Amino acid sequence: MRSSVHPKTTARVAGLLVATGLSGAVEAGQVEGQIVLPANFQPAAEESKSYWRVENGVVPVQKGLRDPRGLMVVMLEGEEKRLTPPTVHPAMVLREVGLWPAVLPVVAGTTVDFKNEDGMEHALLARGAEAGSFKAQPLAPGGQRSHAFRALGAHEIRCAAVAHIRAVVLSLATPLFSAVNEAGGFRVDGVAPGRYSLRVWYAGSYVHGQPIDVPAEGPVSVAVHLLPR
Amino acid sequence: MLLSRVWFLLCCLFGALAMVMLLAVARTGVLDAIREQERRVLAAQDVAHLWLRGDSRVLMDTMATLSKDARLQEALDQFARTRAAQASADADLVHRNIADRIAGFAKQIQADVLIVVDAGGKVAARAGPGEKTYADGLIGYPLVRDALRGYLGDDSWEIEGKLYRMAAAPVIWRGPDRIVGAILVGRIVDDAFAKKMQKWVGTDIAFLVRDRVIAASTTSSAVFAVPSKLGELGPSLEQHGRSNPVVVQGGGQRYTAAVGTVRGDTGAAVLYAVMLPRPDDDGLGAILGWYDRDAISMGQPPWALLAAWIGVILIGLALIWWEHVWPLRKLVRASRALAAGDAAKLEDRKFRGSFAAIARSINEGVERAARGSPLAPRSLAAILDRVPTPGAGMPAFRELRASPKVPPAPPAVPLPPPAVPAPPPAVPTAPPPVPPGPPLPPSSATIVGVPGRRPEDLEAEMQRVYRDFLETKRRLGEPPDTVGFEKFAGRLRASREQLVQRMGAKGVRFEVYVKDGRAAVKATPDRA
């Protein structure tokens, strides 16, 4: 997976934001933008692991029920700040035999609540750095469990009962981040003036990075053009 | 000696080499068999993969056929609309219609699970487990998401602790063309499924979900040892979807197993293991057990080898007989002859090596004993040399007297009185006493040789002495001597002349007497 800073980022931002209808909402201390995918972008989830995956031959196959940009995270990395986990716990929800959202960015040390709103029992567990402290435990329908993710990086959450259930808690060393919606838009609030590095995380790795300057006054709008995967 | 030793050495080397070669050949056979079995297991792994792929295709095509059912398409479209309108009563009615429809499908295709979902991934109806429930969402399943996007596909699902092979197809409403839902079928993976698959694959097969065995074609407890290997096989399974053969053991049975992933969005959670009973490859018994009966049938190389081996042994035994047994027997015969007096000594020239040394040693011992012990040689010449004399300076016995071991002359030897003017022609004398041993019959003759007599008389006396000597030997049971009269008489004359010259005797008397149980001749100078 390659990443690059688009050379004409600044020039394109204004027109792009106008086109997406996001430009009017930008305020001082905010970094807002849009992720643009290339035409031949291959989502990570497109690779089938089954024996067969055949098009129906009658109607065209839809691109996907979820845009891959909905699985991306944008973050700003700048001067070191003391990380303060939020007092309100973000949540991941088990529903319709899936775990939502598929990617949850948090500040390192944040406690995440896992709620089972499905009709069946699940048993969530973490792989990687948090595997030792987040082991599989039965989680009955309507139940909840919480876990503080202190280690930095991506923590894959799986279900021991239903093998295909997977989601990621992305523990970051910066409070300046935003999940990207399926239209590709993102917004980071509370950004102090200064120079930052904007990075985009997708499917286990960083796929884009570019420097941005946040002025003392006025909004910042960026357009992020990803390279083909 | 040397040849026997060389033969023994060669025999040992050959035997050891043969043993090593036989074991190596057998071990090679064992290893070949194991490698062949591992190849079979890997081939079975490929067959299992293809079989599962083919089975999935059959399920998927079946769903493609069922998805064309017009009533189902229409019902699904209605179901989505009623749900959107939150008309639960209408939705329930449509659900029952769809449920009735797919119940017939399930019987028709012998499906364990049949599920129909609307375009939002909500269950419209089920046949099989949980068929009373509907409107729950399954959009979390990648198979459902893909079907609603327009893909036909397959996957593995674990429902209520049981594993199902699933396939799905989109349901397309044909006016205008759009996807209104999807239909999914599931076949349970149980022991019956494993046994059915075993017939095609040719090996035992087991299915695992994570570290739990959920179905197997065999009841061997070795199957339950497969999960313990997953730790070491994990990287290979994650990367390649299959493992190399491994040995699993349980309940005293050993299997060669190869594990593969059942493809699907479950990743490496659902596995299958193809297994073959592993040949015993430990210990000498296991190695020998691998010899084929045909390989040791008549006319095969092992028998030629055995014949050669027997030939080598026979050659060795012949060498032993030639080098050891035969010379030993010859030495025994010669020793008996020596002991019996048939020979004066062992002819060491007739022996070789150590036996010649033994013969020489015996001869030396006998000679040393003869010089220093009372045992006298049995030959006449030796007897004559050893005839004890009462007087000193007798040339014929000087040598013997000089030896400190020469026994003294018998004390009973009577010396004739010096005053006797002329010896009678034949004066009988009392037989000399026999020092040791039991009493024997007295010596029968005393011959007196008188100088000045006519040669004819002297010759007659010597013949009488000779006859008495032979007679005494016969009575004593001694073997007959081979010394002839001429030699006997020659020695007597020589002794007589020596005694006459050295002692100034006028004559010499020869007596036959018994000494130590043997016949002997005693010469006594006559000074009268």
Coordinates of N, CA, C and O in Angstrom, one line a residue, chain A residues 46 48-56 58-65 96-98 100 127 158-164 166, chain B residues 49 52-53 56-57 60 122 137 139-142 146 149-154 158 165 172 177 210 262-267 269:
Chain A
E46 N -12.4 -6.6 -0.1 CA -12.9 -7.2 -1.3 C -12.3 -8.6 -1.6 O -12.9 -9.3 -2.3
S48 N -12.0 -12.1 -1.3 CA -12.9 -13.2 -0.7 C -12.0 -14.3 -0.2 O -11.0 -14.7 -0.8
K49 N -12.4 -14.9 0.9 CA -11.7 -16.0 1.4 C -12.5 -17.3 1.2 O -12.1 -18.4 1.7
S50 N -13.6 -17.2 0.5 CA -14.4 -18.4 0.3 C -14.0 -19.2 -0.9 O -13.1 -18.8 -1.7
Y51 N -14.6 -20.4 -1.1 CA -14.3 -21.1 -2.3 C -14.8 -20.4 -3.5 O -14.2 -20.5 -4.6
W52 N -16.0 -19.9 -3.4 CA -16.6 -19.3 -4.6 C -17.1 -17.9 -4.3 O -17.6 -17.6 -3.2
R53 N -17.0 -17.0 -5.3 CA -17.6 -15.7 -5.2 C -17.8 -15.3 -6.7 O -16.9 -14.8 -7.4
V54 N -19.0 -15.5 -7.1 CA -19.4 -15.4 -8.5 C -20.4 -14.3 -8.7 O -21.4 -14.2 -7.9
E55 N -20.3 -13.5 -9.7 CA -21.3 -12.5 -10.0 C -22.5 -13.1 -10.5 O -22.5 -14.2 -11.2
N56 N -23.7 -12.5 -10.2 CA -25.0 -13.1 -10.6 C -25.3 -13.2 -12.0 O -26.1 -14.0 -12.5
V58 N -27.0 -11.2 -13.8 CA -28.3 -10.5 -14.2 C -28.2 -9.0 -14.0 O -28.4 -8.2 -14.9
V59 N -27.8 -8.7 -12.8 CA -27.7 -7.2 -12.4 C -26.2 -7.0 -12.1 O -25.5 -7.9 -11.6
P60 N -25.8 -5.8 -12.3 CA -24.4 -5.5 -11.9 C -24.2 -5.6 -10.4 O -25.1 -5.3 -9.6
V61 N -23.0 -6.0 -10.1 CA -22.7 -6.2 -8.6 C -22.5 -4.8 -8.1 O -21.8 -3.9 -8.6
Q62 N -23.1 -4.5 -6.9 CA -23.0 -3.2 -6.3 C -21.6 -3.1 -5.7 O -20.9 -4.1 -5.3
K63 N -21.1 -1.8 -5.6 CA -19.7 -1.6 -5.1 C -19.5 -2.1 -3.7 O -18.5 -2.7 -3.4
G64 N -20.5 -1.9 -2.9 CA -20.4 -2.4 -1.6 C -21.4 -1.7 -0.7 O -21.7 -0.6 -1.0
L65 N -21.8 -2.4 0.3 CA -22.8 -1.8 1.2 C -22.1 -0.8 2.0 O -22.7 0.1 2.6
E96 N -26.8 -7.7 14.7 CA -27.0 -8.4 13.4 C -25.7 -9.2 13.0 O -25.2 -9.2 11.9
V97 N -25.2 -9.9 14.1 CA -24.1 -10.8 13.9 C -22.9 -10.1 13.3 O -22.1 -10.5 12.5
G98 N -22.7 -8.8 13.8 CA -21.6 -8.0 13.4 C -21.2 -7.1 14.6 O -22.0 -7.0 15.6
W100 N -20.0 -3.2 15.5 CA -20.1 -1.9 14.9 C -19.6 -0.9 15.9 O -20.0 -1.0 17.1
R127 N -6.8 -9.4 20.1 CA -5.6 -10.0 19.6 C -4.5 -8.9 19.6 O -4.8 -7.7 19.4
R158 N -12.2 -9.8 18.2 CA -12.9 -10.9 17.5 C -13.9 -11.5 18.5 O -13.9 -11.3 19.7
C159 N -14.7 -12.4 17.9 CA -15.6 -13.1 18.7 C -15.3 -14.6 18.6 O -15.1 -15.1 17.5
A160 N -15.2 -15.2 19.8 CA -14.8 -16.6 19.8 C -16.0 -17.5 19.4 O -15.8 -18.6 19.1
A161 N -17.2 -16.9 19.5 CA -18.4 -17.7 19.1 C -18.7 -17.6 17.6 O -19.2 -18.6 17.0
V162 N -18.5 -16.4 17.0 CA -18.8 -16.3 15.6 C -17.5 -15.8 15.0 O -17.1 -14.6 15.2
A163 N -17.0 -16.7 14.2 CA -15.6 -16.4 13.7 C -15.4 -15.2 12.8 O -14.4 -14.6 12.8
H164 N -16.5 -14.9 12.1 CA -16.3 -13.8 11.1 C -16.3 -12.4 11.7 O -16.0 -11.4 11.1
R166 N -15.3 -9.3 13.3 CA -14.0 -8.6 13.5 C -14.2 -7.1 13.5 O -15.0 -6.6 12.8
Chain B
H49 N -9.9 -30.6 -0.3 CA -10.1 -29.2 -0.7 C -11.0 -29.1 -1.9 O -11.9 -28.3 -1.9
L52 N -14.6 -30.1 -1.0 CA -15.4 -29.1 -0.3 C -15.7 -27.9 -1.3 O -16.8 -27.4 -1.3
R53 N -14.8 -27.7 -2.2 CA -15.0 -26.6 -3.2 C -16.2 -27.0 -4.1 O -17.1 -26.3 -4.4
S56 N -19.5 -27.0 -2.3 CA -19.9 -25.6 -2.2 C -20.6 -25.1 -3.5 O -21.6 -24.4 -3.5
R57 N -19.9 -25.5 -4.6 CA -20.4 -25.1 -5.9 C -21.8 -25.7 -6.1 O -22.7 -25.0 -6.6
M60 N -24.2 -23.7 -4.1 CA -24.4 -22.4 -4.6 C -25.3 -22.4 -5.9 O -26.2 -21.5 -6.0
K122 N -32.4 -8.5 6.7 CA -33.3 -9.0 7.8 C -33.9 -10.3 7.3 O -34.2 -10.5 6.1
G137 N -31.4 -9.4 12.0 CA -30.5 -9.1 11.0 C -29.3 -10.0 10.9 O -28.8 -10.5 11.9
I139 N -26.9 -9.0 8.5 CA -26.0 -8.3 7.6 C -24.6 -8.4 8.1 O -23.6 -8.1 7.3
G140 N -24.3 -8.8 9.3 CA -23.0 -8.9 9.8 C -22.2 -10.0 9.1 O -21.0 -10.0 9.0
Y141 N -22.9 -11.0 8.5 CA -22.3 -12.1 7.8 C -21.8 -11.6 6.5 O -22.5 -11.1 5.7
P142 N -20.5 -11.8 6.2 CA -20.0 -11.4 4.9 C -20.7 -12.1 3.7 O -20.9 -11.5 2.7
D146 N -22.4 -10.0 0.7 CA -22.0 -10.2 -0.6 C -23.1 -10.6 -1.5 O -23.3 -10.2 -2.7
R149 N -25.1 -7.7 -2.5 CA -24.4 -6.9 -3.5 C -24.5 -7.5 -4.8 O -24.1 -6.9 -5.8
G150 N -24.9 -8.8 -4.9 CA -25.0 -9.5 -6.2 C -24.1 -10.6 -6.4 O -24.0 -11.2 -7.5
Y151 N -23.4 -11.1 -5.4 CA -22.5 -12.2 -5.5 C -23.2 -13.5 -5.1 O -23.9 -13.5 -4.1
L152 N -22.8 -14.6 -5.8 CA -23.1 -15.9 -5.3 C -21.8 -16.4 -4.6 O -20.7 -16.2 -5.1
G153 N -22.0 -17.0 -3.5 CA -20.8 -17.4 -2.7 C -21.1 -18.4 -1.7 O -22.2 -19.0 -1.6
D154 N -20.0 -18.7 -0.9 CA -20.2 -19.8 0.1 C -19.4 -19.4 1.4 O -18.6 -18.5 1.3
E158 N -21.1 -21.2 12.1 CA -21.3 -21.9 13.3 C -22.6 -21.5 14.0 O -22.7 -20.3 14.4
R165 N -22.0 -25.8 6.3 CA -21.5 -25.2 5.1 C -22.6 -24.5 4.4 O -23.7 -25.0 4.2
I172 N -33.3 -11.8 -7.3 CA -33.4 -10.6 -8.2 C -34.8 -10.5 -8.7 O -35.4 -11.4 -9.3
D177 N -35.0 -5.0 -13.0 CA -34.1 -5.9 -12.3 C -33.5 -5.2 -11.1 O -32.9 -4.1 -11.2
R210 N -12.1 -24.0 15.6 CA -11.0 -23.5 16.5 C -10.3 -24.8 17.1 O -9.7 -25.6 16.4
V262 N -11.0 -24.8 6.1 CA -12.2 -24.8 5.3 C -12.4 -23.3 4.9 O -12.6 -22.5 5.8
R263 N -12.4 -23.1 3.7 CA -12.3 -21.7 3.2 C -13.6 -20.9 3.6 O -14.7 -21.5 3.5
G264 N -13.4 -19.7 3.9 CA -14.6 -18.9 4.3 C -14.1 -17.7 5.1 O -12.9 -17.5 5.3
D265 N -15.1 -16.9 5.5 CA -14.7 -15.7 6.2 C -14.5 -16.0 7.7 O -14.2 -15.0 8.4
T266 N -14.5 -17.2 8.0 CA -14.1 -17.6 9.4 C -12.6 -17.7 9.5 O -12.1 -17.9 10.6
G267 N -11.9 -17.4 8.4 CA -10.4 -17.5 8.5 C -9.9 -18.9 8.8 O -10.4 -19.8 8.2
A269 N -10.5 -20.5 11.5 CA -11.2 -21.0 12.7 C -11.8 -22.4 12.4 O -12.0 -23.2 13.2

